[in-house]
Short mmCIF file of C-alpha atoms in Angstrom, two decimals:
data_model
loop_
_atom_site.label_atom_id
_atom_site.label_comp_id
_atom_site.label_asym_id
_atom_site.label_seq_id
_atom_site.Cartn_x
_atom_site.Cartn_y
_atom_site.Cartn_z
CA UNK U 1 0.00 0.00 0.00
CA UNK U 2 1.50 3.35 -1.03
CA UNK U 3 2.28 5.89 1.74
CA UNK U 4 -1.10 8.15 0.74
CA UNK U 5 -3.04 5.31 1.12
CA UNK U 6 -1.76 4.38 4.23
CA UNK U 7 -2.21 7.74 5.71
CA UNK U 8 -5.55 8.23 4.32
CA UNK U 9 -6.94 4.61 5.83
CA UNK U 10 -5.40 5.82 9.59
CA UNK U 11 -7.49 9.00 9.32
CA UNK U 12 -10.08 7.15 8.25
CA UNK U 13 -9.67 4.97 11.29
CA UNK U 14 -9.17 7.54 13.63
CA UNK U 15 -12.11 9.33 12.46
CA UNK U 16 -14.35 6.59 12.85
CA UNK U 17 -13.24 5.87 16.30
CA UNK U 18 -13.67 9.67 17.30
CA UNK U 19 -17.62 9.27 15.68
CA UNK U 20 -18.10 6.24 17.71
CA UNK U 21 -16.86 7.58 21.16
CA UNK U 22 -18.92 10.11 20.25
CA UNK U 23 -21.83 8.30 19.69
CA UNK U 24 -21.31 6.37 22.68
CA UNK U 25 -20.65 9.35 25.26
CA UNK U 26 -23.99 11.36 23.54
CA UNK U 27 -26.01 8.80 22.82
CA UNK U 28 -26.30 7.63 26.43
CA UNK U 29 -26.67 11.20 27.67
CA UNK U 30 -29.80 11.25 25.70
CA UNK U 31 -30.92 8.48 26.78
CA UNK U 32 -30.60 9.15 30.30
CA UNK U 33 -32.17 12.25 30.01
CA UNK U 34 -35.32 10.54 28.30
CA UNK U 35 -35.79 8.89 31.22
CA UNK U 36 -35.14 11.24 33.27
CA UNK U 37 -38.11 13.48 32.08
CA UNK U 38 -40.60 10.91 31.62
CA UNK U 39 -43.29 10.43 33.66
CA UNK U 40 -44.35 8.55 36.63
CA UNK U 41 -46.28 5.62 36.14
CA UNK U 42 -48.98 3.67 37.81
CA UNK U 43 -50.67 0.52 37.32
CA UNK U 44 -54.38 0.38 37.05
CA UNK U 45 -56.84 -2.63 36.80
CA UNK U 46 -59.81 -3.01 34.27
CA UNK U 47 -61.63 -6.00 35.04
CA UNK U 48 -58.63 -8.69 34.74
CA UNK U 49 -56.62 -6.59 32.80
CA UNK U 50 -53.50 -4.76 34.12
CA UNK U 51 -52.63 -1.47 32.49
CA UNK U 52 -49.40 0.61 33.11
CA UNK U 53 -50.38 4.25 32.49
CA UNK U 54 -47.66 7.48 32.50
CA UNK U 55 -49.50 9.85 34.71
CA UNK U 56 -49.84 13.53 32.99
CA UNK U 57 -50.96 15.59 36.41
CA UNK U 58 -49.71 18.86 35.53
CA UNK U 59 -50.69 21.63 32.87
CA UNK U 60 -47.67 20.80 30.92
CA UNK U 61 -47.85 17.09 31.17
CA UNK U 62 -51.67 16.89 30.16
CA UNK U 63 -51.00 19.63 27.40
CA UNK U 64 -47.98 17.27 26.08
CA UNK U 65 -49.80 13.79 26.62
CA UNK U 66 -49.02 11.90 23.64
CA UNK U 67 -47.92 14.15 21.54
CA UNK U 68 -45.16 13.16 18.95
CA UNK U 69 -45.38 9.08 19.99
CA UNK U 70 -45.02 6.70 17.50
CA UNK U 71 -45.73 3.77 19.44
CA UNK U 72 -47.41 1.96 22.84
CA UNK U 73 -45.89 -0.79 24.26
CA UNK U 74 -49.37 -2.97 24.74
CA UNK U 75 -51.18 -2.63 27.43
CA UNK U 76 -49.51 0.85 27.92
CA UNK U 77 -51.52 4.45 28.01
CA UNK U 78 -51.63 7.99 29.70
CA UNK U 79 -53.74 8.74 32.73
CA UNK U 80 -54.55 12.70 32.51
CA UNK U 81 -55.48 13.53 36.34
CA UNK U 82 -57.55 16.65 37.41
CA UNK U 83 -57.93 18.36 40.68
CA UNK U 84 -61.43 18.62 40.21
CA UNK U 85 -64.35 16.61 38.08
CA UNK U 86 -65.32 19.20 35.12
CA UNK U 87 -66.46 18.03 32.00
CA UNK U 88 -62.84 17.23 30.23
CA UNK U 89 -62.19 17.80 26.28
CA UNK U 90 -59.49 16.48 24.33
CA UNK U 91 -58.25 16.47 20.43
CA UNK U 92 -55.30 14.99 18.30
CA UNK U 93 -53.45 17.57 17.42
CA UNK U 94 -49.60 16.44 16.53
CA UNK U 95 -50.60 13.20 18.07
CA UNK U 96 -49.92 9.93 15.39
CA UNK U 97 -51.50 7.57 17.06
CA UNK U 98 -54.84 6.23 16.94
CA UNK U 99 -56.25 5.92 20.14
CA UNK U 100 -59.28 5.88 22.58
CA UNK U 101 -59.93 7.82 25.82
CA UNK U 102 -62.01 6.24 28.71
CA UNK U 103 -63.39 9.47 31.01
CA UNK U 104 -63.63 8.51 34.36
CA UNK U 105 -65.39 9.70 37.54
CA UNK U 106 -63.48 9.85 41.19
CA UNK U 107 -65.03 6.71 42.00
CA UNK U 108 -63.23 5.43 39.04
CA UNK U 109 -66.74 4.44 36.63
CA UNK U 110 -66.33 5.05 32.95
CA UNK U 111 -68.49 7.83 32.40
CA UNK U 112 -68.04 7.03 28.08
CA UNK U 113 -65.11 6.16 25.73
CA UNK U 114 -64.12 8.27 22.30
CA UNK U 115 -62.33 7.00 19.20
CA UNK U 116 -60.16 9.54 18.52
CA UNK U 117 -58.25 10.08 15.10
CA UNK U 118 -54.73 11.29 14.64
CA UNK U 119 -53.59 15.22 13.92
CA UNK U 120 -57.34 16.59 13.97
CA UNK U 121 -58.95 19.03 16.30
CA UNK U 122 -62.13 17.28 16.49
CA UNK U 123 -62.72 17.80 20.33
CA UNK U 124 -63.82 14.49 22.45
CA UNK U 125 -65.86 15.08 25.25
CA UNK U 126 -66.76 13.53 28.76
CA UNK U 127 -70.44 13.01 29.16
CA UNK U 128 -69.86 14.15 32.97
CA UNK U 129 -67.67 16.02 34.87
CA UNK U 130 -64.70 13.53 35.80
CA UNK U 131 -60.91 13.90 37.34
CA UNK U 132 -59.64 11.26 35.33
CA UNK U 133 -59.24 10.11 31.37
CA UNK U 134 -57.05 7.31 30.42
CA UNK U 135 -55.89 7.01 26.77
CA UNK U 136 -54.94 3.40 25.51
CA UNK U 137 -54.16 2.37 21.36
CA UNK U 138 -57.64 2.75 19.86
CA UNK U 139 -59.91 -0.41 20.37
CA UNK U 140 -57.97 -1.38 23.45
CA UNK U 141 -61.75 -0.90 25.49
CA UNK U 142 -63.82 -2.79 22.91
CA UNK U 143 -61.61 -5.71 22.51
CA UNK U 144 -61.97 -6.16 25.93
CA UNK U 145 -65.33 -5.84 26.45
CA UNK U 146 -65.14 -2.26 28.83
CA UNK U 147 -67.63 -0.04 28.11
CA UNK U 148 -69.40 2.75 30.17
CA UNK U 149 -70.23 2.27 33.67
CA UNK U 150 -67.40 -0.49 34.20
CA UNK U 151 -64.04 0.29 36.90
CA UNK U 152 -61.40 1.19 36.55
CA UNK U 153 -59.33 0.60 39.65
CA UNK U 154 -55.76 2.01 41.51
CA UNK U 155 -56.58 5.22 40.68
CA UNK U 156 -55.33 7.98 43.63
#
């Protein structure tokens, strides 16, 4: 191999090292500070079912919910918590999932359940004033059979 060569496959080396420490150091920054920021979770009950829900209890959590998500994991979802009942509205907007809200009262009854479509406005409504509404993938009530006026329970 001719002395360019040579020179030009160490930089190449070197350079490729540097990008992967660099990968290395940055990428698991990021992904400590992913988890840092996430949310709490809880688990919830419906019926036999467990569900582990990310618990949006602040302005800024409930205005993010799940915004920008590309995926569940199943059996995964977002509890939205409210100091007090009121009738709660919610829409799609920059959301790309497909997914269905359950409202719930304090005693933790499904007061109805919305379809909701990705990236629209449409607003989805409670039927009732309730502190709690618990997003899951869309169809994750039907296909198990929870409808209004069935529990939801280990809600605080």
């Amino acid at each position: 191999m001719s002395r360019a060569l040579k020179c030009l496959a160490e930089r190449g080396l070197v350079f490729l090292l540097t990008l992967i420490a660099y990968l290395a150091v940055f990428g698991v920054a990021t992904v400590h500070a992913q988890k840092a920021s996430a949310l709490p979770s809880i688990q919830l009950g419906a019926g036999m079912h467990v569900i582990t829900a990310e618990v949006a209890a602040n302005d800024s959590a409930r205005a993010q919910g799940l915004m920008y998500r590309k995926a569940l994991e199943p059996n995964h979802g977002m509890l939205f918590t409210f100091d007090q009942a009121n009738v709660q509205c919610f829409w799609m907007r920059n959301t790309v999932l497909p997914l269905s809200i359950a409202f719930i009262r304090d005693d933790g009854i499904i007061t109805n359940i919305a379809d909701m479509e990705p990236m629209t406005d449409t607003s989805h409504c409670s039927s009732a004033p309730v502190r709690y509404a618990l997003e899951m993938e869309q169809g994750w009530f039907a296909k198990r059979g929870l409808q209004a006026g069935k529990k939801i329970t280990g809600l605080r």
